[in-house]
Coordinates of C-alpha atoms and ligand atoms in Angstrom, one line a residue:
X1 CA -57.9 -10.3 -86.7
X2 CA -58.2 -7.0 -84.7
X3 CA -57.3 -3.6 -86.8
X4 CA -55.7 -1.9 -83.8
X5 CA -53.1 -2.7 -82.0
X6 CA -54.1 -2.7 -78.1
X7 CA -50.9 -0.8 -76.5
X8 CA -50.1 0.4 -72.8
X9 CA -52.9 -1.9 -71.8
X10 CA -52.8 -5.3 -69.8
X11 CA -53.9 -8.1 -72.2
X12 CA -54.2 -11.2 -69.7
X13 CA -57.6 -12.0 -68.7
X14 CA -61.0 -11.4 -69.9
X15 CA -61.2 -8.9 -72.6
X16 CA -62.7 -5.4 -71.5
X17 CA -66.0 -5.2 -73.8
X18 CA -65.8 -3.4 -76.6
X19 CA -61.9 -3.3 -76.6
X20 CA -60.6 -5.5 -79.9
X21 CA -59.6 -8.7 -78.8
X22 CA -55.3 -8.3 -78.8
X23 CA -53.8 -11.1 -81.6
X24 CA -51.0 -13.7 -81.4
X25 CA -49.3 -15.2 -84.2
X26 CA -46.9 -18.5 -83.8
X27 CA -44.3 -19.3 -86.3
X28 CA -43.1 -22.5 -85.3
X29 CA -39.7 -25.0 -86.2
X30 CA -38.8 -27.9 -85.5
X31 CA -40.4 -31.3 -84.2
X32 CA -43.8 -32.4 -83.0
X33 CA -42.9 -31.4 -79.8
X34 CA -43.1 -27.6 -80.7
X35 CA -45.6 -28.1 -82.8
X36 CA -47.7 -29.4 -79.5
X37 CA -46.1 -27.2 -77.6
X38 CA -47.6 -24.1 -79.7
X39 CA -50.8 -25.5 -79.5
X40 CA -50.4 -24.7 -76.0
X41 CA -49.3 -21.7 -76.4
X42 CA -52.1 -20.5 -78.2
X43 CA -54.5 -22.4 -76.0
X44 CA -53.2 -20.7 -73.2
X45 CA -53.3 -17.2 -74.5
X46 CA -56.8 -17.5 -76.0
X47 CA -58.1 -18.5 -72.4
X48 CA -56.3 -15.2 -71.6
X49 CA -58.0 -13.0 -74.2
X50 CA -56.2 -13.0 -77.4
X51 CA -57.4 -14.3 -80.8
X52 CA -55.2 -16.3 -82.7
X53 CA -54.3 -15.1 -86.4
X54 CA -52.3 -17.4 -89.1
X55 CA -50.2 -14.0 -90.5
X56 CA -47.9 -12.1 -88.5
X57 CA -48.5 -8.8 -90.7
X58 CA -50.0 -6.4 -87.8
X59 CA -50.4 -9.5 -85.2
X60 CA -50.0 -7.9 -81.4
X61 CA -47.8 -10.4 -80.2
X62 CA -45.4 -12.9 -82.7
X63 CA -43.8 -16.0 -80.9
X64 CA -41.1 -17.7 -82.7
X65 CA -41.1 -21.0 -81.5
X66 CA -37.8 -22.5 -82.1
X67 CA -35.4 -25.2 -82.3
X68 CA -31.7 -25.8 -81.7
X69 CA -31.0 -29.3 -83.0
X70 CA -28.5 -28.6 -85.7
X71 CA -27.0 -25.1 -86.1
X72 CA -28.4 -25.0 -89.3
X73 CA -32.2 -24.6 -87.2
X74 CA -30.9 -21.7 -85.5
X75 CA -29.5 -19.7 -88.6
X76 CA -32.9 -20.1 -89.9
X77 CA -34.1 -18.5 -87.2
X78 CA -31.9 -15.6 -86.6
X79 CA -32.7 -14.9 -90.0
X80 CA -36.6 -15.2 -89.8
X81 CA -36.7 -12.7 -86.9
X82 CA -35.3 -10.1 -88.8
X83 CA -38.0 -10.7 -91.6
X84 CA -40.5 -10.8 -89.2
X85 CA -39.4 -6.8 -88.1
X86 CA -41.3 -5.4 -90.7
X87 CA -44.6 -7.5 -89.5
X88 CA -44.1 -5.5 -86.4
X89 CA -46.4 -2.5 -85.7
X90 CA -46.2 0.3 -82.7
X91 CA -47.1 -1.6 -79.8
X92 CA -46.5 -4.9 -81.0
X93 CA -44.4 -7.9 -79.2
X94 CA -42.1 -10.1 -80.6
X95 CA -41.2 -13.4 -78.5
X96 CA -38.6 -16.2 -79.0
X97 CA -39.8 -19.3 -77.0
X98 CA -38.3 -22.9 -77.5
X99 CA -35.0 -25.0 -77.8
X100 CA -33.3 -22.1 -78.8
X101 CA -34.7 -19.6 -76.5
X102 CA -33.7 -21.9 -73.6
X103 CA -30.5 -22.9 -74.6
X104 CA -29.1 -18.9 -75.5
X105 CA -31.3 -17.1 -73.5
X106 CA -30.8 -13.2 -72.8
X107 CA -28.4 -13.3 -76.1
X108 CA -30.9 -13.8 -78.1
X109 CA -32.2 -10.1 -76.8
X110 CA -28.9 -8.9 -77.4
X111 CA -28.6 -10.3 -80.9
X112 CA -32.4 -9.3 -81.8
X113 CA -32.9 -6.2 -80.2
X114 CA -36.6 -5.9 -81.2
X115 CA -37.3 -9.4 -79.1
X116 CA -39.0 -8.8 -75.9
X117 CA -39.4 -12.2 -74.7
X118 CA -37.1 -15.3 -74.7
X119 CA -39.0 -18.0 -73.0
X120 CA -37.9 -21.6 -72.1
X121 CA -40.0 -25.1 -73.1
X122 CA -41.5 -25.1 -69.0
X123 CA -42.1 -21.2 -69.0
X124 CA -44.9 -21.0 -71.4
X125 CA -47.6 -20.8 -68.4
X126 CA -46.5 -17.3 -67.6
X127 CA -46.8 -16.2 -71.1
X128 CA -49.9 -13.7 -70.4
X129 CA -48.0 -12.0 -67.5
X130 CA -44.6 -12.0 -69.5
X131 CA -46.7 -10.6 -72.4
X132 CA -48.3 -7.6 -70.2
X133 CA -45.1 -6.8 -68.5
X134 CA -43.5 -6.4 -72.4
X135 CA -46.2 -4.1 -73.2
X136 CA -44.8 -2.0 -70.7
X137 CA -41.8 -1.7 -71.9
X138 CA -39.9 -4.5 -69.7
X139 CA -37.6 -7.6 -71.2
X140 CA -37.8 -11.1 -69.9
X141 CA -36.2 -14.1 -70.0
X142 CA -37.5 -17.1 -68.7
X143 CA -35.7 -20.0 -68.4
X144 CA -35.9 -22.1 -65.8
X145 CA -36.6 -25.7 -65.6
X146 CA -39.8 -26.4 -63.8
X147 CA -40.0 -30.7 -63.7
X148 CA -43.9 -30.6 -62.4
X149 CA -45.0 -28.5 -65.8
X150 CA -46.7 -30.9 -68.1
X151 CA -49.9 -27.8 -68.7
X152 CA -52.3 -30.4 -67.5
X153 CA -55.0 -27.6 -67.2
X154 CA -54.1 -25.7 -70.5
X155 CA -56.7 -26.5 -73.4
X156 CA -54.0 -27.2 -76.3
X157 CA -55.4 -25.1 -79.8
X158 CA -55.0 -27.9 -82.6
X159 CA -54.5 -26.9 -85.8
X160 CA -54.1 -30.2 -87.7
X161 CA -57.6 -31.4 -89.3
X162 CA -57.2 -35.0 -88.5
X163 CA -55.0 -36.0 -85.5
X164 CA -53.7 -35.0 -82.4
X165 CA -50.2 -34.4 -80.8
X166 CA -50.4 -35.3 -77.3
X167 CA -46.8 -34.9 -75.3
X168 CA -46.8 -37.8 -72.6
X169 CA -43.2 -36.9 -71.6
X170 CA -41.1 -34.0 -71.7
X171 CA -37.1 -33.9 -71.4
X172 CA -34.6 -36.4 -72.0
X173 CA -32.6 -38.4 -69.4
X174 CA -29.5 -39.9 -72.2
X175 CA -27.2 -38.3 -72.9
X176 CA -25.8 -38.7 -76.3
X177 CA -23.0 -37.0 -77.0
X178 CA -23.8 -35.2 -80.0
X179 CA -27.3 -33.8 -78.3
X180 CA -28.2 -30.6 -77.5
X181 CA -31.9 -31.9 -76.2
X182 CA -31.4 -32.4 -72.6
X183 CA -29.9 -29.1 -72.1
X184 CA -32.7 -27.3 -73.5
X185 CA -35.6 -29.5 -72.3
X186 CA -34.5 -30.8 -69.4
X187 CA -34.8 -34.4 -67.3
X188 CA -37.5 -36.6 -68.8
X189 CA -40.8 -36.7 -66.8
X190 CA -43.8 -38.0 -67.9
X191 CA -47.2 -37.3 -67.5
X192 CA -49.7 -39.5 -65.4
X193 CA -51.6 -41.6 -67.5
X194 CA -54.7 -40.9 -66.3
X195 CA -54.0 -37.1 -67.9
X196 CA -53.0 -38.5 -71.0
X197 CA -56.2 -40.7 -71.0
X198 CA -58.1 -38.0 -70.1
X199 CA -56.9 -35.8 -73.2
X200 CA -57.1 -38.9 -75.8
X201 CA -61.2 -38.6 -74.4
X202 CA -61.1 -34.8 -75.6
X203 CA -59.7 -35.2 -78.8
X204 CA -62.1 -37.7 -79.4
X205 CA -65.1 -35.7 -78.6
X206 CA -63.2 -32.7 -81.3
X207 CA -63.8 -35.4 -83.9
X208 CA -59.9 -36.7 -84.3
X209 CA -59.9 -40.0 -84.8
X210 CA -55.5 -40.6 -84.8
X211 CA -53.7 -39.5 -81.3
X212 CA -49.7 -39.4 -82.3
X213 CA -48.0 -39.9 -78.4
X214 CA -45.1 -37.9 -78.1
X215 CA -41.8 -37.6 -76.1
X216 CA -38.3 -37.5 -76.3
X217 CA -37.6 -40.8 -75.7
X218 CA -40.8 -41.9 -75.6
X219 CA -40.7 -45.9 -75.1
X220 CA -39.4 -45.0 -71.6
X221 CA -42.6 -43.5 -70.4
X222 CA -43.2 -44.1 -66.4
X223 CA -45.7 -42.3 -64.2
X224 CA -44.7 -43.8 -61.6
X225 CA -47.2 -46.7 -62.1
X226 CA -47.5 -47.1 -65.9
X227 CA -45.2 -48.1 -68.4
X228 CA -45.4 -47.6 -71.8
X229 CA -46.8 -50.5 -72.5
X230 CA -50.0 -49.5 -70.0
X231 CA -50.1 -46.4 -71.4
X232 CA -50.4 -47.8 -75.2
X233 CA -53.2 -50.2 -74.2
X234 CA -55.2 -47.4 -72.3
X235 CA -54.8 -44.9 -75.0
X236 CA -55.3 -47.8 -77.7
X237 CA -58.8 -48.9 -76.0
X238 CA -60.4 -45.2 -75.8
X239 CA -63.7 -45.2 -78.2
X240 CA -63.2 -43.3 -81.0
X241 CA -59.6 -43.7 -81.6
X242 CA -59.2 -45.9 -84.6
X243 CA -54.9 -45.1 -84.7
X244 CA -52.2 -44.7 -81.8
X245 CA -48.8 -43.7 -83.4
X246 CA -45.6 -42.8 -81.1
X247 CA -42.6 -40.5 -81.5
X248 CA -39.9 -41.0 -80.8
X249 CA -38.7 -44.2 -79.0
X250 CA -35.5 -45.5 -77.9
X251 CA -34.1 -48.6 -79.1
X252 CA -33.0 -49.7 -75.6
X253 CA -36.5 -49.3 -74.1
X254 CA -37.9 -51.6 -76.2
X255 CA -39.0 -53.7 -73.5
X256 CA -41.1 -57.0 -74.6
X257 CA -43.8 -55.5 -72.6
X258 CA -43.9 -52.7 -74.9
X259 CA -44.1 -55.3 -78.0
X260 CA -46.8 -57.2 -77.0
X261 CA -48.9 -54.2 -76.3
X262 CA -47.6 -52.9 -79.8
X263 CA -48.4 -56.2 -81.4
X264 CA -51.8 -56.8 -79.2
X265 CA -53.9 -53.4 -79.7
X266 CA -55.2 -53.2 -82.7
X267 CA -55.4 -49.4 -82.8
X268 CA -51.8 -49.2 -82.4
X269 CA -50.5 -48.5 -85.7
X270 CA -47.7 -51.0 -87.4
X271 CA -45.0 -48.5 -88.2
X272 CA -42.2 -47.5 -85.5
X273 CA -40.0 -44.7 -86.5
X274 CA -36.5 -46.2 -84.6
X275 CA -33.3 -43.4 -84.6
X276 CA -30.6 -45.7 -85.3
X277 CA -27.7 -42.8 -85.5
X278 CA -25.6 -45.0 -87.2
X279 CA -24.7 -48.9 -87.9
X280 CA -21.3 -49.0 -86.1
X281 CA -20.7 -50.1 -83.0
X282 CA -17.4 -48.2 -82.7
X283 CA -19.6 -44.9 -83.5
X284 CA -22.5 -45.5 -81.2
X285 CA -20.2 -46.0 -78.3
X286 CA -19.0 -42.7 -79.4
X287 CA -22.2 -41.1 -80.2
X288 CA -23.5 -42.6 -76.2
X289 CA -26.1 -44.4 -77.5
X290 CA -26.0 -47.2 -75.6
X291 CA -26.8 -49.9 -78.3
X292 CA -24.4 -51.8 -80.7
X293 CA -25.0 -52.8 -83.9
X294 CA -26.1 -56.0 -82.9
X295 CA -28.5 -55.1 -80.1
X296 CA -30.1 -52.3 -82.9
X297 CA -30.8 -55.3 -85.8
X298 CA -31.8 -57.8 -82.3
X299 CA -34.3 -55.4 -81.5
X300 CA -35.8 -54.8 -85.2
X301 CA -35.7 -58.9 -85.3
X302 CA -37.9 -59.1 -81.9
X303 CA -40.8 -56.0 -83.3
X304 CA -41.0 -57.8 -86.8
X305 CA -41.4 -61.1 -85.4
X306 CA -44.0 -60.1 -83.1
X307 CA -45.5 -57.2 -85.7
X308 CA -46.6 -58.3 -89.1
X309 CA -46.1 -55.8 -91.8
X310 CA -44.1 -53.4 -89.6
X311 CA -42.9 -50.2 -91.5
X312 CA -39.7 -48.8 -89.8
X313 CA -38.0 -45.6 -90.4
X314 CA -34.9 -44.0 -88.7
X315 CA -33.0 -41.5 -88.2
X316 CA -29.4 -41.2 -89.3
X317 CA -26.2 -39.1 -89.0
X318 CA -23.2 -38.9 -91.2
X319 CA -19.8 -36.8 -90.1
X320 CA -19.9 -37.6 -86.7
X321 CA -16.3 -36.8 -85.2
X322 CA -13.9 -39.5 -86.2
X323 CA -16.0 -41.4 -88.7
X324 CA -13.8 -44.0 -90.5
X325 CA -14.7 -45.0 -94.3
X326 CA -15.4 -48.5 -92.6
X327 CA -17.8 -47.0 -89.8
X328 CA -19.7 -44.8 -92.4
X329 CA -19.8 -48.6 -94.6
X330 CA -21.4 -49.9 -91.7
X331 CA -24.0 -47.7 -91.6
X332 CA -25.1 -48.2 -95.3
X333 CA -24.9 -52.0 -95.1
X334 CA -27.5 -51.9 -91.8
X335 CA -29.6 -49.9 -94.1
X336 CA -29.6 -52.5 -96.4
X337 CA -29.7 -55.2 -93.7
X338 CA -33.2 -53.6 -92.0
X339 CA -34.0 -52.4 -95.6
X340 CA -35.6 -49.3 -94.0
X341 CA -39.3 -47.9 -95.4
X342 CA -37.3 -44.1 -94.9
X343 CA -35.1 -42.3 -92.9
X344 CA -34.0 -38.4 -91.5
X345 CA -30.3 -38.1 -92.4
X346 CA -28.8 -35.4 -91.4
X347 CA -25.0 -34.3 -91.5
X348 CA -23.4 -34.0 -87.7
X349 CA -23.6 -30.6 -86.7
X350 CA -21.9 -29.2 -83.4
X351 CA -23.7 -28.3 -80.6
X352 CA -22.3 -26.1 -78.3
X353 CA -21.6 -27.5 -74.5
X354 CA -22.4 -31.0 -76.2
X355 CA -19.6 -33.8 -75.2
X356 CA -19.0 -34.5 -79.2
X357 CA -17.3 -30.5 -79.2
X358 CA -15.1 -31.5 -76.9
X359 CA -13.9 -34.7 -79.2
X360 CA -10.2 -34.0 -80.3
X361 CA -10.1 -31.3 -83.6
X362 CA -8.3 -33.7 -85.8
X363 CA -11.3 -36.0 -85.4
X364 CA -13.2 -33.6 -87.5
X365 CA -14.9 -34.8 -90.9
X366 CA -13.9 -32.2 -93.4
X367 CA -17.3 -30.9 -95.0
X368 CA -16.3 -32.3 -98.3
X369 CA -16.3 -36.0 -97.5
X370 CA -19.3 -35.7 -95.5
X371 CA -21.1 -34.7 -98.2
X372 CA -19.9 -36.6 -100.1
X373 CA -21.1 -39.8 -97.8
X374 CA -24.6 -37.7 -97.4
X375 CA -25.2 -38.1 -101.3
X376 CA -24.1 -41.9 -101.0
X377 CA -26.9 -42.4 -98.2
X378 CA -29.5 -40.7 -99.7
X379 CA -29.0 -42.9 -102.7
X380 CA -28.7 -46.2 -100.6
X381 CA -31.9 -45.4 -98.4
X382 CA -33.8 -43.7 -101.3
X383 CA -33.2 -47.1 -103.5
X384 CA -34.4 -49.5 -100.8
X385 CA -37.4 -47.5 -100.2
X386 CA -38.3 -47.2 -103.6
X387 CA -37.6 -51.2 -103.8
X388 CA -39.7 -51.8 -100.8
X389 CA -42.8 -49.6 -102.7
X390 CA -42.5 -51.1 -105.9
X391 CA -43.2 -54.3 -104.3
X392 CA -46.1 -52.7 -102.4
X393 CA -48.1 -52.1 -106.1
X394 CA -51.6 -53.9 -106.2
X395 CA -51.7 -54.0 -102.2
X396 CA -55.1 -53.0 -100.5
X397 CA -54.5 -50.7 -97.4
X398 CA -56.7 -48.2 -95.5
X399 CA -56.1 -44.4 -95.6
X400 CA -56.9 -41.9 -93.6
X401 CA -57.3 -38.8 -95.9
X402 CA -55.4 -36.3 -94.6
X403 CA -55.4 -32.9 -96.1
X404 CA -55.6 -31.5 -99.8
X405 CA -52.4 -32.5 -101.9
X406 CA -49.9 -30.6 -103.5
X407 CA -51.6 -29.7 -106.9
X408 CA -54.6 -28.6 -105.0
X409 CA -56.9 -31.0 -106.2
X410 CA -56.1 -34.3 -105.0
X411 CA -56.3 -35.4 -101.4
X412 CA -53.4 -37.2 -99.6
X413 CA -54.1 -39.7 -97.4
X414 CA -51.5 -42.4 -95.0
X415 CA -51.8 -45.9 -94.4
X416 CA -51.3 -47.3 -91.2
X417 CA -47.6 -48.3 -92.2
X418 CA -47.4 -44.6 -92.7
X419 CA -46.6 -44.3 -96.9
X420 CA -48.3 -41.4 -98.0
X421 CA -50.8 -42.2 -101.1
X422 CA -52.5 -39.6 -103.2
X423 CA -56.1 -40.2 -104.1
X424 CA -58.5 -38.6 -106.5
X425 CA -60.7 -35.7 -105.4
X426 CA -63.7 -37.8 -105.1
X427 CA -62.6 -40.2 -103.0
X428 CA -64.0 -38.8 -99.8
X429 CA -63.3 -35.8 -97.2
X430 CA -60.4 -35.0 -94.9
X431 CA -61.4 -37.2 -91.8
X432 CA -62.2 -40.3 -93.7
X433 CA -61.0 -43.7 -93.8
X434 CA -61.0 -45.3 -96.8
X435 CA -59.6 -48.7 -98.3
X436 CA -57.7 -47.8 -101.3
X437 CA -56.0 -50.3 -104.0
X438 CA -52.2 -49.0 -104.4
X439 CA -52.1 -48.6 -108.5
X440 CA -48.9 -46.3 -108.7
X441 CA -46.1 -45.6 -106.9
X442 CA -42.9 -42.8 -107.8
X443 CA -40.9 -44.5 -105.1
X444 CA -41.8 -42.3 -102.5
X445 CA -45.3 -41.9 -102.7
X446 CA -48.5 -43.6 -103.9
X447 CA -51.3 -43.5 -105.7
X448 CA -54.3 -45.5 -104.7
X449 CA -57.7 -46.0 -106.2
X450 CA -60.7 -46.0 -103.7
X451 CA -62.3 -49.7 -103.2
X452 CA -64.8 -49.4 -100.5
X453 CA -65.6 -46.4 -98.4
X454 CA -65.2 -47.5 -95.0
X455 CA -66.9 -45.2 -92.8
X456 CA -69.3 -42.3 -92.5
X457 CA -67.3 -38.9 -92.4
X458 CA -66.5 -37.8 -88.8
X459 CA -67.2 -34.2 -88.2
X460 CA -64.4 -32.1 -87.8
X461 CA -63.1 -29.5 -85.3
X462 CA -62.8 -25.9 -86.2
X463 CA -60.2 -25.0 -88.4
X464 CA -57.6 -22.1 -87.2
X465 CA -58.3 -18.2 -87.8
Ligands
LIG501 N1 -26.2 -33.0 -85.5 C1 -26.9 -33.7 -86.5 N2 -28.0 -34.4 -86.2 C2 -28.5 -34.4 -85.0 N3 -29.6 -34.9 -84.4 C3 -29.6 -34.6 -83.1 N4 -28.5 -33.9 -82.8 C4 -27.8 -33.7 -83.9 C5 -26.6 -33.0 -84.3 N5 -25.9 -32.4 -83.3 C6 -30.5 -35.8 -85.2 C7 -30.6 -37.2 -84.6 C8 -31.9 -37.2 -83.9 C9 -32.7 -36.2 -84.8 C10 -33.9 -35.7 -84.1 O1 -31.8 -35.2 -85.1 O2 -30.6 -38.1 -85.7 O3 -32.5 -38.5 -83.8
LIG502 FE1 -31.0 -36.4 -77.9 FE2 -30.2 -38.9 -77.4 FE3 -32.1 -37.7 -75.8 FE4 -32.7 -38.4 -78.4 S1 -32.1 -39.9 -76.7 S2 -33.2 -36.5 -77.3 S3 -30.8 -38.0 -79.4 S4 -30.0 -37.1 -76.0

């Protein structure tokens, strides 16, 4: 990390020699997405001459990169920049970029008057040049939607030891009425699948051995040639790659295409996280999700019949507008029907410009009840899942070890159905694959005790700093 600040000079491009390299520091929230799409960020400004650092304390430039799902995201945030003031130095820049930068725009300069940049998911090309013209004293906000922008020739900075986000599609074409997502990110467009191919060979070569595809709805992939399904067997067949996971999909663009690649590569991973929302039909026409009930568990029947061992997980939301005792019951007993491995809940929160604000007042779930049927979810999906592991103990499963555990000792490591297991020190390094016996469980997690080491260690790419 550079001492000085650099100040009243232009950052972008090569750095002048001898002039300290200028720093950027990226807090990020959120999904994958931004965590890919910071990855980008810093790729892009260390091809334009800054160093990346991993504190903000005296950083040149600090990028929040934000999200705007539930409200709850965005008071996080509000707060955060205000901690991260007294980070700031004479000279330095502080920038918003992401879901919430797009979707408030210039008021988040008016709320955080020591921001200098707000800048949308498409803008962050122009970073550099945003960057300079801050230095000099100017305020931008960029916003606009660009559909071509997928940063094709932007090297992305990876931070994570052992497998890489790649975005295949950006934006979101549904429109469910509770979702803030295509206002802030746009139409869905994906990228061509040659690119995506082409990026799977580079993450290879930086010594990753698990690619996790990306995008909104991501089962709806198209390049105009390719389908998802193409674009799982390509990716799936690239040397090197040993695990293909996707997030998210959508339960309507399940074709059977899209199965059979699932079920016929065998680098493609057996777990599909699947947003189900809720388990009433009434709700879902409500919530514009274009599924009932029925097609939801039809679809789940069609992947585990063609899937063996398929771990699914879900998303769910409790207190949308109008929710009856009955609905919310519907929505525990398809939990206990698919018997879910996990699941996000989350309690509805209201978006502003979303159709679901517009839903008539009285149809409002009064805070109390909806907490109420959070606590009875959580217990209802944390029971199965802790049913479904118990019955799990003795299994043998391969890991991929991860990163070092909580206690600082152990190393966690995932299975291709995605439980996390914990494994002694000595099992192996972060990058291996190992086959692990599952001996212990606490419900969520697992412990497992190494059988056979699979493979020699891959080397790994350079850490950040
Ligand atoms: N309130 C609560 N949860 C939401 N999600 C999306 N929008 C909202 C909202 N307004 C949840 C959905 C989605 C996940 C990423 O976030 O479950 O699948
Ligand atoms: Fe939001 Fe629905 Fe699009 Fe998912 S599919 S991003 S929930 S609008």
């Amino acid at each position: 990390m550079s001492d000085t600040p650099v100040t009243g000079t232009p950052v972008a491009g090569t750095p002048v020699a001898g002039t300290p390299r200028p720093t950027v520091y990226i807090e990020t929230y959120g999904c994958q997405m931004n965590v890919a799409d910071s990855e980008l960020m810093y790729g892009k400004l260390i091809a334009s001459g800054y160093d990346a650092v991993d504190v903000p304390d005296g950083a040149d430039v600090i990028l929040v990169n934000t999200c705007a799902i539930r409200e709850n995201a965005e008071t996080r945030v509000i707060g955060r920049l205000g901690e991260l003031k007294k980070y700031m130095r004479p000279g330095s820049i502080m920038g918003v970029t992401g879901c919430m930068a797009q979707r408030l725009g210039p008021r988040v300069l008016e709320q955080a008057r020591h921001v200098s940049i707000v800048v949308g998911p498409d803008g962050y090309r122009a970073l550099p040049e945003l960057l300079d013209g801050a230095r000099r004293g100017e305020k931008f906000t960029a916003t606009d939607f660009d559909l071509e922008e997928h940063y094709e020739d932007v090297v992305a900075r990876r931070f994570e030891g052992v497998k890489a986000w790649i975005p295949v599609q950006r934006g979101c074409d549904y429109r469910c009425t509770y979702c803030i997502v295509p206002t802030t990110r746009g139409p869905e467009r994906s990228r061509k699948l040659h690119e995506v191919v082409r990026e799977v060979h580079e993450v290879v070569n930086q010594g990753l051995t698990e690619v996790v595809l990306l995008g909104q709805t991501v089962n709806s992939y198209n390049d105009g040639t390719h389908d998802f399904a193409d674009l799982l067997r390509a990716v799936g067949a690239v040397d090197g790659i040993r695990r293909v996971r996707y997030t998210s999909p959508h339960p309507n663009d399940f074709s059977d295409r899209v199965i059979a690649a699932m079920a016929e590569v065998p680098t493609v991973c057996e777990h599909i996280h699947l947003p189900m929302q809720s388990g009433s039909t009434s709700m879902l026409k409500k919530m514009l999700r274009r599924y009932s009930r029925e097609d939801y568990l039809a679809c789940v029947e069609r992947m585990r019949a063609a899937i063996p061992g398929l771990a699914l997980t879900t998303d769910i939301i409790v207190g949308f507008p109008s929710e009856t005792d009955d609905e919310f019951a519907d929505t525990l007993s398809l939990c206990q029907e698919v018997r879910f491995d996990d699941a996000f809940m989350f309690k509805f929160s209201p978006r502003e410009g979303t159709p679901a604000t517009r839903m008539p007042a009285e149809w409002t779930i009064p805070d109390e009840l909806v907490a109420t049927r959070f606590e009875l979810l959580l217990k209802t999906v944390r029971g199965i899942s802790r049913e479904n592991n118990m019955r799990r103990l003795g299994d043998t499963v391969e890991v991929l070890i991860e990163k070092v555990a909580r206690d600082g000792e152990s190393l966690q490591a995932r299975s291709r159905d995605f439980k996390t297991i914990i494994v002694p020190a000595d099992a192996g390094s972060i990058g291996d694959y190992l086959t692990v016996k599952l001996s212990g469980t606490t419900g969520a997690t697992f412990m497992g005790t190494p059988v056979i080491a699979q493979t020699e260690r891959k080397p790994l790419p350079m850490m950040a700093g």
